[in-house]
mmCIF file of C-alpha atoms in Angstrom:
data_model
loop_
_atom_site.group_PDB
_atom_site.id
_atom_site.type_symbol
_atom_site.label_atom_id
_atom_site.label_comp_id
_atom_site.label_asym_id
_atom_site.label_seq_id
_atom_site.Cartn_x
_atom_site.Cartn_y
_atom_site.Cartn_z
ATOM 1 C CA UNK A 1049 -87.643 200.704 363.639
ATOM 2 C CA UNK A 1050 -87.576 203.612 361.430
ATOM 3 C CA UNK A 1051 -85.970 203.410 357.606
ATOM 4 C CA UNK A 1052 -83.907 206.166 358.420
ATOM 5 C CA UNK A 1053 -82.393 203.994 361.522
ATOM 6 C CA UNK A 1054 -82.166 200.828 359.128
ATOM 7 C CA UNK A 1055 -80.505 202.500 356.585
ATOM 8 C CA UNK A 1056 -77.441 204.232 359.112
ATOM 9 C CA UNK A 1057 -77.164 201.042 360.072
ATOM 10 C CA UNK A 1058 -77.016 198.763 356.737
ATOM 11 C CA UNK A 1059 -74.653 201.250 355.362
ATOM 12 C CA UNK A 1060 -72.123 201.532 358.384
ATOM 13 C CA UNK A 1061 -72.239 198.076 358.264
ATOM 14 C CA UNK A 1062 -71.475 197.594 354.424
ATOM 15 C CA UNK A 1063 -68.579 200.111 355.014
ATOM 16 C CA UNK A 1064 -67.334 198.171 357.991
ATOM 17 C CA UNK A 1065 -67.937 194.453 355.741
ATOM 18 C CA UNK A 1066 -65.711 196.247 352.931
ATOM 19 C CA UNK A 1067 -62.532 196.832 355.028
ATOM 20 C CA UNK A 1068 -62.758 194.137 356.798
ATOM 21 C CA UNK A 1069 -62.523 192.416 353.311
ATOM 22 C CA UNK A 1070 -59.302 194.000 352.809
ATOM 23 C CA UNK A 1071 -56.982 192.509 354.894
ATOM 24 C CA UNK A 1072 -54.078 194.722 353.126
ATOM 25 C CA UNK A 1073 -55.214 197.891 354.373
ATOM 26 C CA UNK A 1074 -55.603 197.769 357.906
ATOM 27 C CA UNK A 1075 -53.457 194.949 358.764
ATOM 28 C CA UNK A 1076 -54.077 191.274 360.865
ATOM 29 C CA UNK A 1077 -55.078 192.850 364.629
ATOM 30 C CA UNK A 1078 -57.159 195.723 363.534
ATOM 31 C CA UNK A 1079 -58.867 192.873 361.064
ATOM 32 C CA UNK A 1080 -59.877 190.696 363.791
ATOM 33 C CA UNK A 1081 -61.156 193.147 366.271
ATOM 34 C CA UNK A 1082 -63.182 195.167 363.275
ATOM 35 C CA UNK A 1083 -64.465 191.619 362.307
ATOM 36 C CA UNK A 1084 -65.218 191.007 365.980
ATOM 37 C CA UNK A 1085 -67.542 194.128 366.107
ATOM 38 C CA UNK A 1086 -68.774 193.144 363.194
ATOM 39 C CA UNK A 1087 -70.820 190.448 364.849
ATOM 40 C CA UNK A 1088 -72.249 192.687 367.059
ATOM 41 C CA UNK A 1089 -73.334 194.829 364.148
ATOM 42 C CA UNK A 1090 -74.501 191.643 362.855
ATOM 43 C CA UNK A 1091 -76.865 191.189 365.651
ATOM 44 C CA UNK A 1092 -78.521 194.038 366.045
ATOM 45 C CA UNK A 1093 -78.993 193.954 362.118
ATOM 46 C CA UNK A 1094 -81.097 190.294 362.965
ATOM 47 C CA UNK A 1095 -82.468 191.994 365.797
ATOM 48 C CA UNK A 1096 -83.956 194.582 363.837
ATOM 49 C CA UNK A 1097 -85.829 192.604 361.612
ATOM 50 C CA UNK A 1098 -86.461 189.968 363.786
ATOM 51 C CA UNK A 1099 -90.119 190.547 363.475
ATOM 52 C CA UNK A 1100 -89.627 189.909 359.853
ATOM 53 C CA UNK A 1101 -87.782 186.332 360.858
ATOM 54 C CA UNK A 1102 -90.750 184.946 362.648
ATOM 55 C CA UNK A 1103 -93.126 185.879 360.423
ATOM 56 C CA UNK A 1104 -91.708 184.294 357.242
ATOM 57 C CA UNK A 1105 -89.652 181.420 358.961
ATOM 58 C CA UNK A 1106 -93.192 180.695 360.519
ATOM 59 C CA UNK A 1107 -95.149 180.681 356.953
ATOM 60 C CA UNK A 1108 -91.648 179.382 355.371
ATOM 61 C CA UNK A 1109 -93.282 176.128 353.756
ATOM 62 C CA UNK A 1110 -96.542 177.411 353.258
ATOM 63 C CA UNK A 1111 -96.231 179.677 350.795
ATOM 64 C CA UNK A 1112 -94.365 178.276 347.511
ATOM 65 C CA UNK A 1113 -92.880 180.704 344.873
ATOM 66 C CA UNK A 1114 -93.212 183.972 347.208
ATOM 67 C CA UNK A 1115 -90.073 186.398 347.022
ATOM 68 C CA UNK A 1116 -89.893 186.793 350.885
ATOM 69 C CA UNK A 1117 -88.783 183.212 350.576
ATOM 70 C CA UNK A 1118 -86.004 183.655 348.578
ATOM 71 C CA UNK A 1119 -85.085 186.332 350.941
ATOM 72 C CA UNK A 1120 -85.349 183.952 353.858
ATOM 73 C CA UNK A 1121 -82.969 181.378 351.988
ATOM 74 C CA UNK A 1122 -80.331 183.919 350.487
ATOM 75 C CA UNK A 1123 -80.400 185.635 354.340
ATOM 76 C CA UNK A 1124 -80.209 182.171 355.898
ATOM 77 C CA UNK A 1125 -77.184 181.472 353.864
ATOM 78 C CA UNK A 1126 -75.547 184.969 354.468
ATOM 79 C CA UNK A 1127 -75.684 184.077 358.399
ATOM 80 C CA UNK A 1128 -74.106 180.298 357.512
ATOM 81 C CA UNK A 1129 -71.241 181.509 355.566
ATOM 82 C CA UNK A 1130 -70.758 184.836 358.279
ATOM 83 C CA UNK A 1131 -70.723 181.872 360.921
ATOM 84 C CA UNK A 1132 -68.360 180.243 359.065
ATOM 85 C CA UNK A 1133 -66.328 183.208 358.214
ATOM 86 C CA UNK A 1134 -66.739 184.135 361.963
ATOM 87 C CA UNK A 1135 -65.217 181.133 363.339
ATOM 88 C CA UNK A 1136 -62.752 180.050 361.138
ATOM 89 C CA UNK A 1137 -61.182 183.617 362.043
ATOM 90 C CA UNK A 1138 -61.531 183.081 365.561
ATOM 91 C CA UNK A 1139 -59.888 179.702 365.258
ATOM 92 C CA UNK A 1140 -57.057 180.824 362.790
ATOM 93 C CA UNK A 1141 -56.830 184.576 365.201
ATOM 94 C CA UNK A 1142 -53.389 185.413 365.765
ATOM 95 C CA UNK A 1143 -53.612 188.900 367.654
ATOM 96 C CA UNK A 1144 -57.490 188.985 369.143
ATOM 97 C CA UNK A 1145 -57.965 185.611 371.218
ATOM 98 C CA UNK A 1146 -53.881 185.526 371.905
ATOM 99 C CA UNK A 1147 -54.583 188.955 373.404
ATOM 100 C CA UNK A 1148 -57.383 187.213 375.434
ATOM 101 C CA UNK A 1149 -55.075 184.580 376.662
ATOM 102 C CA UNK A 1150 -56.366 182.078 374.122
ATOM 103 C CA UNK A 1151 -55.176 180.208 371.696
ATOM 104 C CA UNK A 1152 -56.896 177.960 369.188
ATOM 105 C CA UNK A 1153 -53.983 178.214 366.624
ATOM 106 C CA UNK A 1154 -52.358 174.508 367.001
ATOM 107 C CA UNK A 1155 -55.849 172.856 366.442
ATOM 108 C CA UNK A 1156 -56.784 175.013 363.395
ATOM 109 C CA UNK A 1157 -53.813 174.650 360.518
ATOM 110 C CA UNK A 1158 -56.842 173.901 358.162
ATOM 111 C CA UNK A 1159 -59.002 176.326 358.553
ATOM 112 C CA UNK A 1160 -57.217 179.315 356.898
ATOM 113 C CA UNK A 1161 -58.472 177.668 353.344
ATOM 114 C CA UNK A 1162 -62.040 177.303 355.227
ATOM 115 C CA UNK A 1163 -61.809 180.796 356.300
ATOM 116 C CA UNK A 1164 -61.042 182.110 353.250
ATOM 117 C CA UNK A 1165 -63.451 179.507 351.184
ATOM 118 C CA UNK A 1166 -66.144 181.396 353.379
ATOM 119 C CA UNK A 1167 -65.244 184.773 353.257
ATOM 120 C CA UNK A 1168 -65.312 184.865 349.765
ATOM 121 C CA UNK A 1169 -69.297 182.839 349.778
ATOM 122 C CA UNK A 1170 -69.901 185.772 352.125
ATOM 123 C CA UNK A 1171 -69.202 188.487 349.653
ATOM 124 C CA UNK A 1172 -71.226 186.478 347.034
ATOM 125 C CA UNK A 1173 -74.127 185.729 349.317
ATOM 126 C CA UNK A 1174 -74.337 189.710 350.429
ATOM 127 C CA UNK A 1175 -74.482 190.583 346.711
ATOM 128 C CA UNK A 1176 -77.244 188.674 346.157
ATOM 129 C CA UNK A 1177 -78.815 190.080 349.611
ATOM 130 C CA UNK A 1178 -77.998 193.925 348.372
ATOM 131 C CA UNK A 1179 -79.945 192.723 345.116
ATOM 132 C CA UNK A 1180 -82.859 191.308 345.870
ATOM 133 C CA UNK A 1181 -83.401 194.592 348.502
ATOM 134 C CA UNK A 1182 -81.953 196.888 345.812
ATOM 135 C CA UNK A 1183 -85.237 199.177 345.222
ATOM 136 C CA UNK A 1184 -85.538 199.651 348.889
ATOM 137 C CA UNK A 1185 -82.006 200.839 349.466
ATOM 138 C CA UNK A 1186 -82.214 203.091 346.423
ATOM 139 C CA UNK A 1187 -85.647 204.441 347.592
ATOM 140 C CA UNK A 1188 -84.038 205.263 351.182
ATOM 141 C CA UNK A 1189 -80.842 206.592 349.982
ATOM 142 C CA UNK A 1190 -82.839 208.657 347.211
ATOM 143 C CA UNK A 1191 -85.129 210.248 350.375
ATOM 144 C CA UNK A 1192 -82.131 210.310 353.381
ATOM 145 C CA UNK A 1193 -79.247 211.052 351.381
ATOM 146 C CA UNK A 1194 -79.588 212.693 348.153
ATOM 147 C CA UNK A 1195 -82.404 214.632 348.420
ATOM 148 C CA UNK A 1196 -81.199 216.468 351.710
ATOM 149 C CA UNK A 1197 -77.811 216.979 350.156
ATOM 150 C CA UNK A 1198 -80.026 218.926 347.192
ATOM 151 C CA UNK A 1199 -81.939 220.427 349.825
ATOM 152 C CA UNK A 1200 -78.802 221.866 351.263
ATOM 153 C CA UNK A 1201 -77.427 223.357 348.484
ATOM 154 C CA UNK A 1202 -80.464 225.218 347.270
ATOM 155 C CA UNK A 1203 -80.892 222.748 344.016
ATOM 156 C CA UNK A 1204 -84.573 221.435 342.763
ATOM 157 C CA UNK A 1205 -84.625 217.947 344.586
ATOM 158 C CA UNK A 1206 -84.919 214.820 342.666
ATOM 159 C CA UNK A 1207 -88.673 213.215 342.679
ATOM 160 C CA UNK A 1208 -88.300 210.162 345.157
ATOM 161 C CA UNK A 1209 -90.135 207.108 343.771
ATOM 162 C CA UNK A 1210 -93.180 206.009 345.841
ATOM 163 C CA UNK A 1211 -92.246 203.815 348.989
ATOM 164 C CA UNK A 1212 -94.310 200.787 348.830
ATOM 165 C CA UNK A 1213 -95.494 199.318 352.278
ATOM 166 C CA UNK A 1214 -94.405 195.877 351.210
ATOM 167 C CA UNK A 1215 -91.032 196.932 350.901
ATOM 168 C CA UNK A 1216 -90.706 198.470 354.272
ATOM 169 C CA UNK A 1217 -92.195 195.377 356.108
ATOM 170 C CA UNK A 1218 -91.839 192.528 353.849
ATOM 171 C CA UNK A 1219 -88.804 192.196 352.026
ATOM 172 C CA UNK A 1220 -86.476 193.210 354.715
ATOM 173 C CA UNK B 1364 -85.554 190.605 378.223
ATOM 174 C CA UNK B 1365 -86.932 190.208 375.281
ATOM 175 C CA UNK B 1366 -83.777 191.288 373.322
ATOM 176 C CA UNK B 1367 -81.688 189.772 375.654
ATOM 177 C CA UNK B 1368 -83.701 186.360 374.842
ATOM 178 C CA UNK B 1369 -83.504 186.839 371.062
ATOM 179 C CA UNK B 1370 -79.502 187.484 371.538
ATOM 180 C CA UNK B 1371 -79.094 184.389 373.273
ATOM 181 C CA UNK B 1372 -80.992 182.221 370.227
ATOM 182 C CA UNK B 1373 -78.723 183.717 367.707
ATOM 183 C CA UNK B 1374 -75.999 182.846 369.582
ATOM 184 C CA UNK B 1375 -76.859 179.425 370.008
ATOM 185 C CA UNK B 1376 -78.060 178.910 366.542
ATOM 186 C CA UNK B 1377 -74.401 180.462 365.479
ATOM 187 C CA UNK B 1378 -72.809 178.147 368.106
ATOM 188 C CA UNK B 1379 -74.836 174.650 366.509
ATOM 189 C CA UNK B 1380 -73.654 176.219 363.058
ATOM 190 C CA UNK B 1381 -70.102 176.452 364.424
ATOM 191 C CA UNK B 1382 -70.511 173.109 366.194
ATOM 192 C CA UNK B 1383 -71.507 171.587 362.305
ATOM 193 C CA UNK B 1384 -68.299 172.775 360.710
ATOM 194 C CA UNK B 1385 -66.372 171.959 363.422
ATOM 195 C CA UNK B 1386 -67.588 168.569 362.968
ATOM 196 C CA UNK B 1387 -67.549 168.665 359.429
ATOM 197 C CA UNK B 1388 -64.014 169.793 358.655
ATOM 198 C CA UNK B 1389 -62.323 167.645 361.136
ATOM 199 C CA UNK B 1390 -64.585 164.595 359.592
ATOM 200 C CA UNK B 1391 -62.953 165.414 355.764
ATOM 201 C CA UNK B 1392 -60.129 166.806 356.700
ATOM 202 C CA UNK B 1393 -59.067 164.840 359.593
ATOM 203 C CA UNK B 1394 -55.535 164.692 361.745
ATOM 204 C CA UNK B 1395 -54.444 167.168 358.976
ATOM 205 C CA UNK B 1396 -56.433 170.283 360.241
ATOM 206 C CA UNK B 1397 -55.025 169.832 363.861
ATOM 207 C CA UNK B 1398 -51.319 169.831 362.229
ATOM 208 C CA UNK B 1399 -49.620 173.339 363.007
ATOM 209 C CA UNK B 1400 -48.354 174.929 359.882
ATOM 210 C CA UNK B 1401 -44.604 173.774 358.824
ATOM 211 C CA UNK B 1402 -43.364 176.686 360.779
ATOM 212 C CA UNK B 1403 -44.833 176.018 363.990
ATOM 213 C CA UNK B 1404 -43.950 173.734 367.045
ATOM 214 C CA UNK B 1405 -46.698 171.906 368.612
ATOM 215 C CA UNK B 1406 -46.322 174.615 371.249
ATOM 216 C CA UNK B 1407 -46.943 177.118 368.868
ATOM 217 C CA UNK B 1408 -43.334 178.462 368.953
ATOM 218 C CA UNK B 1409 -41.795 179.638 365.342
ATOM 219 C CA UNK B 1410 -38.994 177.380 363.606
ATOM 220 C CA UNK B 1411 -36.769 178.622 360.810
ATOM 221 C CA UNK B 1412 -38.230 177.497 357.419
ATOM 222 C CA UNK B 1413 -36.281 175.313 354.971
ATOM 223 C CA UNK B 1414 -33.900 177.253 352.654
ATOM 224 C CA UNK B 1415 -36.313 177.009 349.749
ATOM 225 C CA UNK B 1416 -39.289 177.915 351.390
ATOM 226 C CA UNK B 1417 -37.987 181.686 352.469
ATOM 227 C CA UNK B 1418 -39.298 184.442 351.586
ATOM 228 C CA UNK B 1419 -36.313 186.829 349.963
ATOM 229 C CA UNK B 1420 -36.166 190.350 348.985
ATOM 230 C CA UNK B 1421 -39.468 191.533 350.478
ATOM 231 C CA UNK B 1422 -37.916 193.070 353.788
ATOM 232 C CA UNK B 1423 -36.408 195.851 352.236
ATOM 233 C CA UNK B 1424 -32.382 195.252 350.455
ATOM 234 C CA UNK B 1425 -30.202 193.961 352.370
ATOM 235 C CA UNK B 1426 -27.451 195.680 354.366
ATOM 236 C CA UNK B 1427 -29.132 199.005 354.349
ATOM 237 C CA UNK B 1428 -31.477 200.248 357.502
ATOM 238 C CA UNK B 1429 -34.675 201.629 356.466
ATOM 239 C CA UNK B 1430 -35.075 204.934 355.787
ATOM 240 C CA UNK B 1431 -38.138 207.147 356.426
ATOM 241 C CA UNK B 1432 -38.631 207.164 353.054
ATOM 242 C CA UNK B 1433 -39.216 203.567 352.479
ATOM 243 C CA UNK B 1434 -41.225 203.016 355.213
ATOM 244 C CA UNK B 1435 -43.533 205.793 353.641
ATOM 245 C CA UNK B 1436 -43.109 204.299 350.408
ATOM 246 C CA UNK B 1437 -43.795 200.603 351.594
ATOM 247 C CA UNK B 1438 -47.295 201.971 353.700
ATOM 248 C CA UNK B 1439 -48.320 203.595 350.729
ATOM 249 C CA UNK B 1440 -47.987 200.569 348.751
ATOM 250 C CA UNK B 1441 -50.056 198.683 351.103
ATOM 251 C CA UNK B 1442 -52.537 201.191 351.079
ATOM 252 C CA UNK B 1443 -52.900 201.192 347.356
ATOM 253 C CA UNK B 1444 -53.058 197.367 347.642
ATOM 254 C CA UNK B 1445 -55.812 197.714 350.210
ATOM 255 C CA UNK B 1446 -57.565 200.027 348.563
ATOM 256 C CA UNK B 1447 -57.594 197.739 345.525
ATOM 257 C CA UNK B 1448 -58.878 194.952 347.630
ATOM 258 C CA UNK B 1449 -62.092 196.835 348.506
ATOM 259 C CA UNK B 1450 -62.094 197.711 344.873
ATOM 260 C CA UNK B 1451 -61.858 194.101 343.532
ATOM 261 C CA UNK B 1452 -64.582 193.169 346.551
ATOM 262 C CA UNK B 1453 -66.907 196.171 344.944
ATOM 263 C CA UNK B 1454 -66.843 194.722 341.971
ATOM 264 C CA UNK B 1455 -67.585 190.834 342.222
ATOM 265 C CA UNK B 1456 -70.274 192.682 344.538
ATOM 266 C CA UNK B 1457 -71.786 194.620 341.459
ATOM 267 C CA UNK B 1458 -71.606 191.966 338.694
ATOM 268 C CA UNK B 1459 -73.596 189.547 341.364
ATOM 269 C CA UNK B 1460 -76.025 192.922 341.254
ATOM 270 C CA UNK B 1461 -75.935 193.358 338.160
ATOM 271 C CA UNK B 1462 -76.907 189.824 337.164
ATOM 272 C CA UNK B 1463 -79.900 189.524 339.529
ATOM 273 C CA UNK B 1464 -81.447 192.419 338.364
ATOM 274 C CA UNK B 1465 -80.757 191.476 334.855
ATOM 275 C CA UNK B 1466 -82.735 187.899 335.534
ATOM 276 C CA UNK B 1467 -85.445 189.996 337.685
ATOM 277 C CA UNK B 1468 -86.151 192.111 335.075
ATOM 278 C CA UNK B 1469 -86.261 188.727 332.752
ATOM 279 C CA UNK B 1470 -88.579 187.228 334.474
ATOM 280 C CA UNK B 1471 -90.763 190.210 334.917
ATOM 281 C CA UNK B 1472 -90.561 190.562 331.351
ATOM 282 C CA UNK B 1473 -91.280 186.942 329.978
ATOM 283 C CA UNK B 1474 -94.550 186.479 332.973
ATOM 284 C CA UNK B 1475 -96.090 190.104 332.491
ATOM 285 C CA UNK B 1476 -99.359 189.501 330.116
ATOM 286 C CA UNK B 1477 -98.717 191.971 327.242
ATOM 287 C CA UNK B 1478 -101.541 193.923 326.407
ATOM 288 C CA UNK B 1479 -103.450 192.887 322.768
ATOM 289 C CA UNK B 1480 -103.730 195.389 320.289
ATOM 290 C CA UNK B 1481 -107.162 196.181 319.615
ATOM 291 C CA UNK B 1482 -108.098 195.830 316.268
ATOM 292 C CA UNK B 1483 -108.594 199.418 314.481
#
């Protein structure tokens, strides 16, 4: 899969993660059924570097003290506290599964706090995912975004920084 | 197939997680997460809240219909509310940035042999 690919993707769905955060803005049913896609994005964001998943899950306690293992265990906590997130919401839903013809609401008086205990890990977790990828996403943003925006308008393009092969294959 | 395959095992890895906290919260919490919230019947139907536990003055003042105008003016609130949501989420999302790259650039700092001066 191409960094150009990667990157539409990752970005869409860090737009998408920020309203859904907002609860405010787009109101209770379009929450739920943006936080429904969401999982979808979700997937094919796994699915993507699923190569990536074998490889270090497979070599996870073999190699001490190697970054991609921090990256497994920050990513492996982003997907528990997304789960979480994911089906507190579908437990506490008030417009997506009542649409659906279910409803989950009189078992899950709890699990508002739970949801929102989660949520809130979630945006902690993905900071600490944007971080530890933080060269790569400024490298690919530098080379797919900025620079053909300078292109466009005639101006001397900035100098990219040199894309390292261990950062397209082994941190992701 | 393949894809299809790899769908299905995050799916049931997310469904085990699910299963866990499922497990979990009705273990600590008990009977009180399958109680319906104070407004609720069992059946899910809304009841009237006590007196004290209304919510006053937020639908508008009493007596008078709503006017375009306040609609517009109570959307627009809500949008700059929302917007500062996504603001407030950019931020804790920056200092947790920030931070990591501050300790990454520790650590690269204090385990990076520095060079010895030669001796002129």
């Amino acid at each position: 899969m191409s960094n150009k690919t990667n990157l539409a993707l990752d970005l869409t769905t860090f737009f998408v993660f920020l309203i859904i955060t907002s609860h405010v803005l787009t109101g209770n049913t379009i929450h739920e059924w943006l936080a429904i896609s969401f999982i979808g994005a979700l997937i094919v964001h796994l699915l993507f570097h699923w190569d990536w998943l074998i490889l270090v899950g497979g070599q996870f306690f073999k190699n001490l003290f190697h970054q991609s293992r921090l990256n497994f265990v920050i990513n492996a906590l982003f997907f528990l506290s997304m789960t979480g997130a994911f089906f507190s919401g579908l437990i506490i839903s008030e417009d997506a599964l009542p649409l659906l013809g279910i409803r989950l609401w009189n078992s899950g008086w709890g699990w508002r706090r739970i949801h929102e205990l989660t949520s809130d890990l979630s945006v902690i977790v993905l900071g600490l995912h944007i971080a530890l990828h933080w060269r790569w996403i400024l490298t690919n943003l530098n080379r797919y975004l900025v620079q053909p925006i300078f292109v466009r308008f005639g101006k001397s393009p900035m100098t990219a920084q040199p894309m390292q092969e261990e950062e397209n294959q082994g941190v992701n | 197939m393949k894809t299809t395959l790899r769908i299905l095992i995050i799916l049931a890895v997310s469904a085990i997680v699910s299963a866990g906290l499922w497990l979990a919260v009705n273990t600590v919490y008990g009977s009180a997460s399958s109680q319906p919230p104070r407004n609720l019947t069992e059946s899910g139907i809304e009841r009237p809240l006590p007196p004290g536990d209304q919510r006053e003055g937020q639908e508008g003042l009493p007596g008078r219909p709503d006017g375009d105008g306040e609609r517009e003016g109570r959307s627009g609130i809500a949008l700059g509310r929302g917007l500062a949501e996504i603001v407030k989420t950019l931020i804790k999302l920056a200092i947790v940035i920030f931070l990591v790259l501050l300790v990454q650039k520790g650590i690269s700092i204090v385990f990076t042999p520095q060079k010895q001066k030669r001796p002129v």
